[in-house]
Short mmCIF file of C-alpha atoms in Angstrom, two decimals:
data_model
loop_
_atom_site.label_atom_id
_atom_site.label_comp_id
_atom_site.label_asym_id
_atom_site.label_seq_id
_atom_site.Cartn_x
_atom_site.Cartn_y
_atom_site.Cartn_z
CA MET A 760 -11.97 2.63 36.87
CA GLY A 761 -15.23 4.69 36.97
CA GLU A 762 -13.38 7.93 36.39
CA LYS A 763 -11.59 6.46 33.36
CA LYS A 764 -14.88 5.32 31.82
CA LYS A 765 -16.38 8.72 32.43
CA LEU A 766 -13.54 10.39 30.52
CA GLN A 767 -14.05 8.01 27.59
CA LEU A 768 -17.64 9.22 27.24
CA LEU A 769 -16.80 12.93 27.37
CA PRO A 770 -15.53 13.32 23.78
CA TRP A 771 -18.81 11.89 22.48
CA PHE A 772 -20.78 14.25 24.69
CA TRP A 773 -18.88 17.30 23.47
CA PHE A 774 -19.31 16.22 19.86
CA LEU A 775 -23.08 15.92 20.33
CA PHE A 776 -23.26 19.12 22.34
CA GLY A 777 -21.47 20.93 19.51
CA ALA A 778 -24.04 19.48 17.11
CA ALA A 779 -26.85 20.79 19.33
CA MET A 780 -25.25 24.25 19.36
CA ALA A 781 -25.05 24.16 15.57
CA LEU A 782 -28.69 23.09 15.27
CA LYS A 783 -29.71 25.90 17.62
CA TYR A 784 -28.82 28.62 15.10
CA GLY A 785 -28.25 26.60 11.94
CA TYR A 786 -31.85 26.43 10.72
CA GLU A 787 -31.34 29.36 8.32
CA LYS A 788 -27.95 27.92 7.24
CA PHE A 789 -26.27 30.18 9.78
CA ARG A 790 -27.31 33.24 7.84
CA TYR A 791 -27.37 36.23 10.14
CA TYR A 792 -30.25 38.72 10.06
CA PRO A 793 -29.30 42.16 11.43
CA VAL A 794 -31.70 44.09 13.64
CA LEU A 795 -31.65 47.41 15.49
CA ASP A 796 -28.08 48.53 16.29
CA ASP A 797 -26.56 45.94 13.95
CA TRP A 798 -27.40 48.05 10.93
CA ILE A 799 -25.35 51.03 12.05
CA GLN A 800 -22.59 49.20 13.99
CA TYR A 801 -21.68 46.73 11.26
CA GLY A 802 -23.20 48.24 8.12
CA ALA A 803 -23.12 52.03 8.29
CA PHE A 804 -19.85 52.36 10.23
CA GLN A 805 -18.03 50.50 7.45
CA LEU A 806 -18.94 53.35 5.08
CA TYR A 807 -16.60 55.80 6.83
CA ASP A 808 -13.17 56.55 5.39
CA ASP A 809 -11.37 56.30 8.75
CA PRO A 810 -13.58 54.41 11.23
CA PHE A 811 -10.95 54.49 13.98
CA ARG A 812 -10.78 58.28 14.01
CA GLN A 813 -14.32 59.11 12.91
CA ILE A 814 -16.15 56.53 15.03
CA PHE A 815 -13.94 55.14 17.80
CA LEU A 816 -12.05 58.27 18.83
CA ASN A 817 -15.05 60.57 18.38
CA TYR A 818 -17.80 58.37 19.72
CA SER A 819 -17.34 54.87 21.09
CA TYR A 820 -14.08 54.67 23.06
CA HIS A 821 -15.66 55.80 26.33
CA THR A 822 -17.04 52.42 27.40
CA ARG A 823 -16.39 48.81 26.40
CA PRO A 824 -13.39 49.91 24.30
CA LEU A 825 -12.39 46.48 22.97
CA ALA A 826 -15.98 45.69 21.97
CA SER A 827 -16.07 48.94 20.02
CA LEU A 828 -12.80 48.16 18.26
CA PHE A 829 -14.02 44.66 17.38
CA ASP A 830 -17.18 46.19 15.88
CA LEU A 831 -15.10 48.22 13.46
CA PHE A 832 -12.22 45.90 12.65
CA VAL A 833 -13.51 42.36 13.18
CA TRP A 834 -17.28 41.91 12.96
CA GLY A 835 -17.90 44.83 10.63
CA LYS A 836 -15.52 43.33 8.08
CA PHE A 837 -18.01 40.48 7.53
CA TRP A 838 -20.71 42.92 6.32
CA PRO A 839 -23.02 42.41 4.47
CA ASN A 840 -22.77 38.65 5.10
CA LEU A 841 -22.48 38.24 8.85
CA ALA A 842 -22.77 34.44 8.78
CA GLY A 843 -19.07 34.13 9.56
CA ALA A 844 -19.50 36.30 12.62
CA LEU A 845 -22.40 34.15 13.82
CA VAL A 846 -20.36 30.96 13.36
CA ILE A 847 -17.45 32.42 15.35
CA ILE A 848 -19.72 33.63 18.16
CA THR A 849 -21.43 30.23 18.38
CA ALA A 850 -18.05 28.48 18.43
CA LEU A 851 -16.87 30.77 21.24
CA HIS A 852 -20.04 30.03 23.19
CA THR A 853 -19.47 26.30 22.75
CA ALA A 854 -15.83 26.65 23.79
CA SER A 855 -16.95 28.63 26.85
CA CYS A 856 -19.07 25.68 27.96
CA TYR A 857 -16.08 23.36 27.57
CA LEU A 858 -13.80 25.72 29.51
CA LEU A 859 -16.34 25.92 32.32
CA TYR A 860 -16.23 22.14 32.73
CA ARG A 861 -12.45 22.02 32.60
CA ILE A 862 -12.17 24.72 35.26
CA PHE A 863 -14.50 22.91 37.66
CA ASP A 864 -12.84 19.56 36.94
CA ARG A 865 -9.47 20.96 37.97
CA LEU A 866 -11.01 22.47 41.09
CA GLY A 867 -12.32 19.04 42.09
CA LEU A 868 -15.95 20.01 41.46
CA PRO A 869 -17.10 18.10 38.36
CA LEU A 870 -20.32 19.29 36.73
CA GLY A 871 -23.27 17.39 35.32
CA THR A 872 -24.70 17.46 31.82
CA ALA A 873 -27.43 19.92 32.77
CA VAL A 874 -24.91 22.77 33.08
CA ALA A 875 -23.95 22.63 29.40
CA ILE A 876 -27.57 22.29 28.24
CA ILE A 877 -28.75 25.29 30.26
CA PHE A 878 -25.73 27.51 29.66
CA GLY A 879 -25.53 26.66 25.97
CA LEU A 880 -29.08 26.13 24.73
CA LEU A 881 -31.48 28.03 27.02
CA PRO A 882 -33.73 30.10 24.68
CA LEU A 883 -33.82 32.95 27.18
CA GLY A 884 -30.26 33.68 26.06
CA SER A 885 -31.04 34.14 22.36
CA GLU A 886 -30.80 37.93 22.57
CA ALA A 887 -27.36 37.67 24.19
CA THR A 888 -26.02 34.91 21.94
CA TYR A 889 -27.59 35.60 18.52
CA TRP A 890 -28.05 39.37 18.30
CA LEU A 891 -24.55 40.45 17.26
CA SER A 892 -24.73 43.84 19.00
CA ALA A 893 -25.06 41.91 22.28
CA SER A 894 -23.20 38.66 21.59
CA SER A 895 -20.11 40.51 20.36
CA ARG A 896 -19.83 41.86 23.91
CA LEU A 897 -21.27 39.18 26.15
CA VAL A 898 -20.19 35.94 24.48
CA VAL A 899 -16.71 37.19 23.57
CA GLY A 900 -16.23 38.76 26.99
CA LEU A 901 -17.43 35.63 28.78
CA PHE A 902 -15.16 33.41 26.68
CA LEU A 903 -12.12 35.52 27.55
CA MET A 904 -13.16 35.57 31.21
CA LEU A 905 -13.40 31.76 31.34
CA LEU A 906 -10.13 31.41 29.43
CA SER A 907 -8.44 33.61 32.04
CA LEU A 908 -9.88 31.47 34.85
CA TYR A 909 -8.66 28.32 33.13
CA LEU A 910 -5.14 29.78 32.93
CA LEU A 911 -5.44 30.63 36.62
CA VAL A 912 -6.31 27.07 37.69
CA LEU A 913 -3.60 25.69 35.41
CA SER A 914 -1.07 27.85 37.23
CA PHE A 915 -1.83 25.98 40.45
CA GLU A 916 -0.58 22.72 38.88
CA GLN A 917 2.55 23.98 37.12
CA LYS A 918 6.06 24.38 38.45
CA LYS A 919 6.71 27.38 36.21
CA LYS A 920 3.66 29.44 37.14
CA ILE A 921 4.69 32.88 35.92
CA GLY A 922 3.56 32.37 32.32
CA TYR A 923 0.13 31.10 33.31
CA VAL A 924 -0.36 33.83 35.91
CA ALA A 925 0.68 36.49 33.42
CA GLY A 926 -1.73 34.99 30.87
CA PHE A 927 -4.49 35.10 33.47
CA VAL A 928 -3.89 38.78 34.20
CA ILE A 929 -3.70 39.82 30.54
CA VAL A 930 -6.69 37.81 29.31
CA GLN A 931 -8.84 38.87 32.28
CA LEU A 932 -8.06 42.53 31.60
CA LEU A 933 -8.99 42.01 27.95
CA SER A 934 -12.32 40.50 28.99
CA PHE A 935 -13.03 43.59 31.11
CA GLY A 936 -12.96 45.68 27.93
CA PHE A 937 -16.13 44.08 26.57
CA TYR A 938 -18.91 44.46 29.15
CA GLU A 939 -19.45 45.77 32.68
CA GLN A 940 -21.16 42.60 33.92
CA ILE A 941 -18.13 40.59 32.80
CA ILE A 942 -15.95 42.80 35.02
CA ALA A 943 -18.05 41.93 38.07
CA LEU A 944 -18.31 38.23 37.23
CA GLY A 945 -14.66 37.79 36.27
CA ALA A 946 -13.34 39.52 39.38
CA ALA A 947 -15.69 37.61 41.69
CA CYS A 948 -14.94 34.20 40.13
CA SER A 949 -11.19 34.72 40.32
CA PHE A 950 -11.54 35.70 43.99
CA LEU A 951 -13.61 32.58 44.70
CA ILE A 952 -11.06 30.31 42.99
CA MET A 953 -8.15 31.88 44.86
CA LEU A 954 -9.98 31.55 48.18
CA TRP A 955 -10.96 27.93 47.39
CA LYS A 956 -7.34 27.05 46.59
CA GLN A 957 -5.98 29.34 49.36
CA ARG A 958 -3.78 31.34 47.01
CA TRP A 959 -3.85 34.49 49.16
CA ARG A 960 -0.86 36.15 47.49
CA LEU A 961 -2.66 36.28 44.14
CA LEU A 962 -5.70 38.20 45.37
CA TRP A 963 -4.17 41.54 44.42
CA LEU A 964 -4.09 40.62 40.70
CA PRO A 965 -7.86 40.86 39.98
CA ILE A 966 -7.96 43.94 42.22
CA LEU A 967 -5.29 45.49 39.99
CA ASN A 968 -7.28 44.68 36.84
CA VAL A 969 -10.49 46.12 38.30
CA GLY A 970 -8.50 49.20 39.21
CA PHE A 971 -7.19 49.58 35.65
CA ILE A 972 -10.62 49.34 34.02
CA GLY A 973 -12.11 51.51 36.77
CA ILE A 974 -9.60 54.25 36.08
CA TYR A 975 -10.40 54.03 32.37
CA TYR A 976 -14.11 54.51 33.03
CA VAL A 977 -13.49 57.39 35.46
CA VAL A 978 -11.19 59.21 33.02
CA PHE A 979 -13.73 58.98 30.19
CA LYS A 980 -16.92 59.14 32.27
CA GLU A 981 -18.10 62.38 30.62
CA GLY A 982 -18.06 60.97 27.10
CA GLY A 983 -20.65 59.07 25.06
CA ASN A 984 -23.61 57.82 27.10
CA THR A 985 -21.46 57.19 30.19
CA ALA A 986 -22.42 60.51 31.73
CA GLU A 987 -26.10 59.51 31.66
CA ARG A 988 -25.90 55.77 32.33
CA GLY A 989 -23.11 56.05 34.89
CA GLN A 990 -25.16 57.90 37.51
CA LEU A 991 -25.00 56.09 40.85
CA VAL A 992 -28.00 55.33 43.05
CA PRO A 993 -28.23 57.64 46.10
CA TRP A 994 -27.37 55.61 49.19
CA GLU A 995 -30.76 56.25 50.78
CA ARG A 996 -32.46 54.49 47.84
CA LEU A 997 -29.91 51.70 47.45
CA LEU A 998 -31.88 49.01 49.30
CA VAL A 999 -35.13 49.74 47.48
CA HIS A 1000 -33.32 49.95 44.13
CA THR A 1001 -31.58 46.60 44.72
CA GLY A 1002 -34.92 45.00 45.51
CA GLY A 1003 -36.25 46.37 42.25
CA VAL A 1004 -33.38 44.74 40.32
CA PHE A 1005 -34.14 41.37 41.93
CA HIS A 1006 -37.80 41.84 41.01
CA GLU A 1007 -36.86 42.52 37.38
CA PHE A 1008 -34.62 39.45 37.40
CA TYR A 1009 -37.47 37.31 38.70
CA ASP A 1010 -39.88 38.71 36.11
CA ILE A 1011 -37.50 37.79 33.29
CA VAL A 1012 -36.13 34.44 34.49
CA VAL A 1013 -39.45 33.07 35.79
CA LEU A 1014 -42.47 34.89 34.36
CA LEU A 1015 -41.29 36.02 30.93
CA HIS A 1016 -39.20 32.88 30.49
CA THR A 1017 -42.30 30.69 30.44
CA LYS A 1018 -43.54 32.46 27.29
CA PHE A 1019 -40.61 31.03 25.33
CA TYR A 1020 -42.19 27.60 25.84
CA SER A 1021 -45.91 28.34 26.01
CA ILE A 1022 -45.60 30.30 22.74
CA GLY A 1023 -42.22 29.53 21.20
CA PHE A 1024 -42.20 25.74 21.35
CA GLY A 1025 -45.47 25.37 19.46
CA ARG A 1026 -44.37 27.98 16.93
CA GLY A 1027 -41.04 26.25 16.42
CA LEU A 1028 -42.63 22.85 15.80
CA SER A 1029 -45.22 24.42 13.51
CA LEU A 1030 -42.50 26.15 11.47
CA LEU A 1031 -40.48 22.97 11.09
CA LEU A 1032 -43.51 20.98 9.97
CA LYS A 1033 -44.98 23.73 7.79
CA ASN A 1034 -41.67 24.18 5.96
CA HIS A 1035 -41.29 20.39 5.58
CA SER A 1036 -38.06 20.52 7.60
CA TYR A 1037 -38.47 16.89 8.61
CA PHE A 1038 -34.80 16.01 8.36
CA TYR A 1039 -33.86 18.97 10.57
CA LEU A 1040 -36.44 17.88 13.13
CA PHE A 1041 -35.08 14.33 12.89
CA LEU A 1042 -31.54 15.60 13.59
CA ILE A 1043 -32.74 17.55 16.62
CA THR A 1044 -34.51 14.45 17.92
CA ILE A 1045 -31.52 12.14 17.43
CA VAL A 1046 -29.07 14.58 19.04
CA ALA A 1047 -31.41 15.18 21.99
CA LEU A 1048 -32.03 11.47 22.61
CA THR A 1049 -28.34 10.62 22.38
CA ILE A 1050 -27.37 13.42 24.77
CA GLY A 1051 -30.05 12.18 27.16
CA TRP A 1052 -28.66 8.62 26.93
CA LEU A 1053 -25.13 9.86 27.62
CA ALA A 1054 -26.44 11.89 30.58
CA PHE A 1055 -27.98 8.70 31.98
CA ARG A 1056 -24.75 6.76 31.47
CA MET A 1057 -22.53 9.47 32.98
CA ALA A 1058 -24.80 10.24 35.94
CA ASP A 1059 -23.85 7.12 37.90
CA LYS A 1060 -20.10 7.68 37.51
CA GLU A 1061 -20.26 11.43 38.17
CA SER A 1062 -22.58 11.33 41.17
CA ARG A 1063 -19.89 9.76 43.40
CA LEU A 1064 -17.57 12.70 42.68
CA ARG A 1065 -20.11 15.51 42.97
CA ARG A 1066 -20.72 17.96 45.84
CA PRO A 1067 -24.27 19.30 45.36
CA GLY A 1068 -24.21 21.59 48.40
CA VAL A 1069 -21.13 23.44 47.19
CA GLU A 1070 -22.49 23.59 43.64
CA ILE A 1071 -25.83 25.06 44.78
CA LEU A 1072 -24.11 27.68 46.95
CA LEU A 1073 -21.74 28.67 44.14
CA GLY A 1074 -24.70 28.79 41.74
CA ILE A 1075 -26.53 31.31 43.89
CA ILE A 1076 -23.43 33.51 44.26
CA ILE A 1077 -22.48 33.39 40.56
CA ALA A 1078 -26.08 34.08 39.50
CA VAL A 1079 -26.29 37.21 41.66
CA VAL A 1080 -22.82 38.71 41.04
CA PRO A 1081 -23.47 39.76 37.38
CA LEU A 1082 -26.42 41.84 38.60
CA SER A 1083 -24.19 43.95 40.86
CA PRO A 1084 -23.63 46.79 38.32
CA PHE A 1085 -27.40 47.28 38.24
CA PHE A 1086 -27.52 47.49 42.04
CA ILE A 1087 -25.48 50.70 42.01
CA LEU A 1088 -26.40 52.31 38.66
CA ASP A 1089 -29.44 54.57 38.85
CA LYS A 1090 -30.76 54.85 35.29
CA SER A 1091 -30.58 51.23 34.29
CA GLY A 1092 -32.89 48.28 33.86
CA LEU A 1093 -32.50 44.62 32.99
CA ALA A 1094 -32.95 43.50 29.41
CA LEU A 1095 -32.99 39.86 28.32
CA ARG A 1096 -29.32 39.98 27.42
CA ASN A 1097 -28.41 41.10 30.94
CA VAL A 1098 -29.48 37.80 32.52
CA PHE A 1099 -27.13 35.78 30.28
CA PRO A 1100 -24.03 36.23 32.50
CA SER A 1101 -26.12 34.75 35.33
CA PHE A 1102 -26.72 31.57 33.30
CA ILE A 1103 -23.59 29.95 34.71
CA GLY A 1104 -24.89 30.39 38.23
CA LEU A 1105 -28.41 29.31 37.33
CA ALA A 1106 -27.02 26.22 35.57
CA LEU A 1107 -24.94 25.29 38.62
CA LEU A 1108 -27.96 25.77 40.87
CA VAL A 1109 -30.23 23.57 38.76
CA ASP A 1110 -27.49 20.97 38.27
CA GLY A 1111 -26.89 20.73 42.00
CA LEU A 1112 -30.59 20.26 42.67
CA LEU A 1113 -30.91 17.61 39.94
CA LEU A 1114 -28.02 15.70 41.48
CA LEU A 1115 -30.34 14.83 44.35
CA ILE A 1116 -32.43 12.60 42.04
CA VAL A 1117 -29.62 10.61 40.43
CA ARG A 1118 -28.64 8.53 43.44
CA LYS A 1119 -30.77 5.58 42.24
CA ARG A 1120 -31.12 4.00 38.82
CA VAL A 1121 -34.73 5.19 38.40
CA GLY A 1122 -33.61 8.71 39.23
CA ARG A 1123 -30.82 8.49 36.68
CA ALA A 1124 -33.30 7.35 34.04
CA VAL A 1125 -35.53 10.34 34.84
CA TYR A 1126 -32.47 12.57 34.67
CA GLY A 1127 -31.56 11.24 31.22
CA MET A 1128 -35.09 11.72 29.92
CA LEU A 1129 -35.19 15.23 31.36
CA ILE A 1130 -31.90 16.19 29.68
CA ALA A 1131 -33.13 14.75 26.35
CA SER A 1132 -36.42 16.64 26.65
CA LEU A 1133 -34.74 19.94 27.53
CA THR A 1134 -32.30 19.61 24.64
CA PHE A 1135 -35.16 18.98 22.20
CA ILE A 1136 -37.42 21.74 23.54
CA PHE A 1137 -34.65 24.35 23.80
CA THR A 1138 -33.45 23.70 20.24
CA VAL A 1139 -36.96 23.87 18.75
CA VAL A 1140 -37.70 27.14 20.57
CA ASN A 1141 -34.44 28.61 19.26
CA VAL A 1142 -35.57 27.77 15.72
CA ALA A 1143 -38.64 29.97 16.30
CA GLU A 1144 -36.39 32.74 17.63
CA ILE A 1145 -34.21 32.65 14.50
CA VAL A 1146 -37.27 32.92 12.25
CA ASP A 1147 -38.44 35.92 14.28
CA TYR A 1148 -35.10 37.65 13.70
CA LYS A 1149 -35.34 36.83 10.01
CA ASN A 1150 -38.86 38.25 9.65
CA VAL A 1151 -38.07 41.44 11.55
CA SER A 1152 -34.82 42.03 9.66
CA GLN A 1153 -36.42 41.52 6.26
CA ALA A 1154 -39.27 43.86 7.19
CA ASP A 1155 -36.80 46.57 8.23
CA ARG A 1156 -34.92 46.23 4.96
CA TYR A 1157 -38.14 46.39 2.95
CA ILE A 1158 -39.27 49.55 4.77
CA ALA A 1159 -35.89 51.23 4.30
CA GLU A 1160 -35.78 50.43 0.58
CA GLN A 1161 -39.19 52.05 0.09
CA ILE A 1162 -38.23 55.18 2.04
CA ILE A 1163 -35.05 55.55 0.00
CA ALA A 1164 -36.96 55.16 -3.27
CA LEU A 1165 -39.62 57.72 -2.26
CA GLY A 1166 -36.98 60.09 -0.90
CA LYS A 1167 -35.08 60.03 -4.17
CA LYS A 1168 -38.28 60.59 -6.11
CA GLU A 1169 -39.14 63.65 -4.00
CA HIS A 1170 -35.49 64.81 -3.87
CA LYS A 1171 -35.72 64.97 -0.08
CA ILE A 1172 -33.22 62.38 1.09
CA ASN A 1173 -30.08 64.50 0.97
CA GLY A 1174 -30.08 65.38 4.68
CA LYS A 1175 -31.55 68.87 4.17
CA TYR A 1176 -35.12 67.81 4.89
CA PRO A 1177 -36.62 66.12 7.95
CA VAL A 1178 -38.18 62.71 7.33
CA TYR A 1179 -41.16 61.46 9.34
CA LEU A 1180 -42.67 57.99 9.17
CA PHE A 1181 -46.23 58.10 10.54
CA GLY A 1182 -47.78 54.87 11.76
CA ALA A 1183 -44.40 53.36 12.66
CA GLU A 1184 -44.67 51.23 15.78
CA PRO A 1185 -41.79 49.55 17.66
CA GLN A 1186 -43.13 46.12 16.73
CA MET A 1187 -44.39 45.99 13.16
CA VAL A 1188 -43.87 42.22 12.83
CA GLN A 1189 -45.40 39.77 15.24
CA VAL A 1190 -42.85 37.76 17.24
CA GLY A 1191 -43.12 35.05 19.84
CA VAL A 1192 -41.80 36.97 22.85
CA SER A 1193 -41.82 40.76 22.88
CA PHE A 1194 -39.85 42.48 25.65
CA LEU A 1195 -38.07 45.85 25.52
CA ASN A 1196 -35.82 45.70 22.43
CA HIS A 1197 -35.90 41.93 22.00
CA VAL A 1198 -36.32 41.34 18.23
CA ARG A 1199 -37.73 44.85 17.78
CA ASN A 1200 -38.14 46.55 14.43
CA ALA A 1201 -35.92 49.46 13.46
CA THR A 1202 -39.10 51.58 13.53
CA SER A 1203 -38.67 51.65 17.32
CA SER A 1204 -36.18 54.56 17.18
CA ASP A 1205 -34.66 57.17 14.90
CA TRP A 1206 -31.21 55.75 15.75
CA ALA A 1207 -32.15 52.33 14.41
CA MET A 1208 -33.84 53.85 11.37
CA ALA A 1209 -30.74 55.88 10.58
CA GLY A 1210 -28.70 52.70 10.70
CA VAL A 1211 -30.93 50.62 8.45
CA MET A 1212 -31.31 53.48 5.95
CA ARG A 1213 -27.57 53.99 5.63
CA ALA A 1214 -26.66 50.30 5.63
CA VAL A 1215 -29.29 49.31 3.07
CA GLY A 1216 -28.69 52.37 0.89
CA GLN A 1217 -24.88 52.16 1.29
CA ASN A 1218 -24.79 55.88 1.96
CA ARG A 1219 -23.72 57.27 5.33
CA TYR A 1220 -25.22 60.66 4.53
CA TYR A 1221 -28.81 59.45 4.41
CA PRO A 1222 -30.87 61.30 7.03
CA SER A 1223 -32.35 59.89 10.18
CA VAL A 1224 -36.02 58.93 9.97
CA THR A 1225 -38.27 59.87 12.88
CA PRO A 1226 -40.88 57.19 13.62
CA VAL A 1227 -44.23 58.68 14.63
CA SER A 1228 -46.24 56.26 16.74
CA VAL A 1229 -49.82 56.53 17.98
CA LYS A 1230 -48.49 55.57 21.41
CA LYS A 1231 -46.08 58.46 21.95
CA ASP A 1232 -46.44 62.24 21.87
CA ILE A 1233 -44.09 64.03 19.49
CA ILE A 1234 -43.42 67.67 18.68
CA ILE A 1235 -43.35 68.44 14.95
CA ALA A 1236 -42.96 72.06 13.90
CA SER A 1237 -45.30 73.35 11.20
CA ARG A 1238 -42.30 74.25 9.06
CA ASP A 1239 -41.02 70.67 9.18
CA MET A 1240 -44.46 69.27 8.45
CA GLU A 1241 -44.83 71.42 5.34
CA ARG A 1242 -41.33 71.04 3.89
CA GLY A 1243 -40.24 67.63 5.11
CA LEU A 1244 -40.66 64.17 3.63
CA ILE A 1245 -43.90 62.95 5.20
CA LEU A 1246 -44.53 59.24 4.87
CA GLY A 1247 -47.01 56.72 6.20
CA LEU A 1248 -46.43 53.08 7.11
CA GLU A 1249 -49.36 50.80 6.36
CA PRO A 1250 -50.03 47.61 8.38
CA ASP A 1251 -48.79 45.53 5.42
CA LEU A 1252 -45.46 47.45 5.65
CA THR A 1253 -46.11 49.47 2.50
CA VAL A 1254 -44.70 52.99 2.74
CA VAL A 1255 -46.83 55.69 1.12
CA PRO A 1256 -46.17 59.41 0.60
CA LEU A 1257 -48.53 61.63 2.58
CA ARG A 1258 -49.77 65.11 1.81
CA PRO A 1259 -50.30 67.20 4.96
CA GLN A 1260 -53.40 69.45 4.84
CA LYS A 1261 -53.42 72.15 7.49
CA LYS A 1262 -56.80 72.95 9.03
CA ARG A 1263 -57.98 76.16 10.64
CA ASN A 1264 -57.22 74.91 14.14
CA GLY A 1265 -53.63 74.13 13.15
CA ASP A 1266 -54.02 70.33 12.98
CA TYR A 1267 -52.82 68.41 9.95
CA HIS A 1268 -54.83 65.83 8.05
CA LEU A 1269 -52.45 63.37 6.38
CA VAL A 1270 -53.76 62.25 3.00
CA ARG A 1271 -52.66 59.36 0.81
CA PRO A 1272 -52.03 59.80 -2.93
CA ASP A 1273 -55.47 58.33 -3.67
CA GLY A 1274 -57.16 61.01 -1.54
CA THR A 1275 -58.02 58.80 1.43
CA ARG A 1276 -57.10 60.02 4.87
CA PHE A 1277 -54.23 58.23 6.64
CA GLY A 1278 -54.42 60.03 9.97
CA ILE A 1279 -54.38 63.31 11.88
CA TYR A 1280 -51.54 65.09 13.64
CA PHE A 1281 -52.89 67.24 16.45
CA THR A 1282 -50.54 70.20 16.64
CA SER A 1283 -51.71 71.62 19.96
CA LYS A 1284 -51.72 68.27 21.76
CA GLN A 1285 -48.64 66.98 19.90
CA TYR A 1286 -49.79 63.49 19.07
CA PHE A 1287 -50.78 61.44 16.04
CA ARG A 1288 -53.84 59.29 15.50
CA LYS A 1289 -54.58 57.03 12.58
CA TRP A 1290 -57.83 57.58 10.71
#
């Protein structure tokens, strides 16, 4: 009787959860704002006559081959309006949450509401689930991984198993073509399921898939950036290196994570109120409260079927497994997107711990209020994240348009002249949480600047632009300084042409058109300082 009532509530929960996922990224009407690698992967690459030969075969086939193909022939086809891509990615993320529940249901380990809220809405995952350069790998790869696991557990219940087993093998191998962390997580989860269900004869299948993708990486290890990033940690440093990865994970998941709420929640509320988005705020509130009420109602029925000890243990294992590539790779570090595959494990861990408070009615009421609060807070913080992406993307476009206009005016944008942008810092627009390349401006690298220039100008021959920061030393030859396109980036994002004046000591004073001094480039010490 209780189980039947629980199933009657589930469709309503999934409907509301889907609404919460839509509200998470729907504040800007699902418009997507490209940043960093997006410009070149989805904008500039579409300008080539034969992207498969010119890009894939010459550049990107070495690692994550299916992700690279999808960049060219799926996501890139949405350019310049990537809203469709964002909708698809969000739908796949939502479907991944549903598949996760179905897998655990069929394994006899039903999950609580907290798993979906954490896995789906946690703001720490915005880089992995919004930024298309990351989500096109992580979300798609994770969806295919979970789909393969669902086919695997279905095979245990069917008389004609061969079709489901074959589907598992094929879909899992496809998921391995999107991201290295998905390889580790997918292989480990399939092993755990087979061991749990005592299907010993199937253990060789994920081993075979790992072998296939491993051979692919070994064959093409000298290409692209694989030669640099694929260096293994010397065994004598392995223990210390692994400890460093765990420390980075703690810094992100615990210390940095708190900034999303101490800064992002207030910013999100302020944006909603400042922009008079009262109806949007009302929708967030209604969805959050209703999900919290459903969590309260379902908690009593689910608690009798739950196994918190097993869930906590699995959570720890599944949270750690996606970090394993970083344990063995030498020149690597965790970015925000790299903790996303661990969200499943973290969600299981938290859900198992919360189960301890739902044994009594008061505990279930607290649980419902907690789920409602988390849904509301997470969604509001994600609104702030979306606005950050919007502001950074628009700033990058504005900067690129000015550089193109000045380059055409000076006739120095044909690729024959070096272009330097003095005063360009990695973060020109203030954002809520700044960490590595999370919502960074294109001014953080010449690669990103090349992408935004070519995508905005619709010309793949536009030159790369070298950002010159006050924080980094840079070597600029006198010949390049005197013949190149020398530009300055003001704090208000205005780009101005600069006239270099060489002094007796070899340094260059950089002068604006109105005669005021912008800064100095010290030739002997190879650094730039603003005036």
